[in-house]
GROMACS .gro file of C-alpha atoms in nm:
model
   82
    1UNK     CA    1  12.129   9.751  10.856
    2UNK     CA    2  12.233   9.934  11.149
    3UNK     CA    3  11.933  10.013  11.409
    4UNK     CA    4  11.842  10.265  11.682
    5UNK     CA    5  11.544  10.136  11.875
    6UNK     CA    6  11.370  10.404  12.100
    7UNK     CA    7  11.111  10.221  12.331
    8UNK     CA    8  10.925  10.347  12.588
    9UNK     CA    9  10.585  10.105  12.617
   10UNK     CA   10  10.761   9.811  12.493
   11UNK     CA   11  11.064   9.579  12.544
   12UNK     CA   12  11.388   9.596  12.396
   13UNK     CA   13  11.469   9.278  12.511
   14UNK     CA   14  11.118   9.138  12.378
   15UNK     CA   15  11.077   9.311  12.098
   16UNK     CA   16  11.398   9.513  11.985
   17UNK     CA   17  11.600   9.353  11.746
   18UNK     CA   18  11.887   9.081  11.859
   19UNK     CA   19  12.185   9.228  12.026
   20UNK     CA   20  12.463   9.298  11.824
   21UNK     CA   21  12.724   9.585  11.723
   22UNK     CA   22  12.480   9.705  11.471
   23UNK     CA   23  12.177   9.735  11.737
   24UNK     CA   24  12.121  10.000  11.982
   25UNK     CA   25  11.847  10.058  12.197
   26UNK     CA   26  11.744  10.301  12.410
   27UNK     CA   27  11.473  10.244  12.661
   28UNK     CA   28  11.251  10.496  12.907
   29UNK     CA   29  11.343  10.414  13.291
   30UNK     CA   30  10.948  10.500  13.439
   31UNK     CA   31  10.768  10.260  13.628
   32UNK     CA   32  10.546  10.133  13.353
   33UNK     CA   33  10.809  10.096  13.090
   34UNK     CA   34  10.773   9.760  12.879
   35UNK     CA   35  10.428   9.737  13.017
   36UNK     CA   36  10.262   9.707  12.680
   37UNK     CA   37   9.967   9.892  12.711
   38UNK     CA   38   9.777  10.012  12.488
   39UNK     CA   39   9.647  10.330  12.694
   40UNK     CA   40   9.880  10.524  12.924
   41UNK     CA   41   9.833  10.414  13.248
   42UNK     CA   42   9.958  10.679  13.479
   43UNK     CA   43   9.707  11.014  13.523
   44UNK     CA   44   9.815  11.396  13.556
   45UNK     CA   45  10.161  11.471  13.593
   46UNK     CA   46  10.277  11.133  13.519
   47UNK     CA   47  10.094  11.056  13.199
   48UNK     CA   48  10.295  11.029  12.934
   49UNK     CA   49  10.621  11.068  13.119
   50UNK     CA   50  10.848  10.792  12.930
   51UNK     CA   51  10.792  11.011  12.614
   52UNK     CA   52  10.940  11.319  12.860
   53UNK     CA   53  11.209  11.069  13.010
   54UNK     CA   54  11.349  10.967  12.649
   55UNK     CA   55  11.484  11.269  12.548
   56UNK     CA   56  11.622  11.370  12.185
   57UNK     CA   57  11.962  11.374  12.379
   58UNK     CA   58  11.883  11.016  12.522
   59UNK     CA   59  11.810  10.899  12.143
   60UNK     CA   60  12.110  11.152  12.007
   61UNK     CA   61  12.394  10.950  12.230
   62UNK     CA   62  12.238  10.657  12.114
   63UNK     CA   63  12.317  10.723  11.824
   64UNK     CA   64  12.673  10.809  11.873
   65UNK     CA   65  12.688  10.454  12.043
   66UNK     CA   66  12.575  10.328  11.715
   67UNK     CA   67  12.754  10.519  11.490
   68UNK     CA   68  13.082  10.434  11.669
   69UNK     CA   69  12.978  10.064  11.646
   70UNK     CA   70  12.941  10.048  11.314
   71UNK     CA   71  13.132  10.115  10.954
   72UNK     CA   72  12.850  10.235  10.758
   73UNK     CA   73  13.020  10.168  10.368
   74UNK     CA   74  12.849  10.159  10.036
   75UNK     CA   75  12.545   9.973  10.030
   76UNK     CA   76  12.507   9.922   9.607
   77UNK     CA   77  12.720   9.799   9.411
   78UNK     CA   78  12.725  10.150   9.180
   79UNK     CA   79  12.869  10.307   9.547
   80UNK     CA   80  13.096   9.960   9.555
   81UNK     CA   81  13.268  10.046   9.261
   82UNK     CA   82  13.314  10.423   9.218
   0.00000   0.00000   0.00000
């Protein structure tokens, strides 16, 4: 199945799924992205910022990638033969 992966703590390259025309991921840019922690580790202003940095329109071309990647056809075989 086609996949948008939105990461902001975590890898894409770790943990996304395997590149491929049906994969696309979109990950934050800050200085603790992929860092894995549990806890945020930047304070004030900067907590939380890869949440701020991946915006809806980040994830929203993203998904345009994807969507022009893919051929997204009937998945049952009722939708297979209508």
């Amino acid at each position: 199945r086609p996949t948008l992966g939105l990461f902001t703590c975590t890898s894409a390259v770790r943990s996304g799924p395997p590149p491929s025309a049906r994969h696309v991921s979109v990950s934050t840019q800050v200085p603790c992205a992929a860092s894995y922690c549990k806890t945020c580790p930047q304070t004030g202003a900067g907590q939380l910022a890869c949440f701020r940095e991946l915006t809806v329109e980040r994830a929203w071309r993203g998904l345009e990638r994807l969507l022009g990647q893919v051929h997204i056809g009937p998945t049952s075989s009722a939708e297979r033969a209508a």
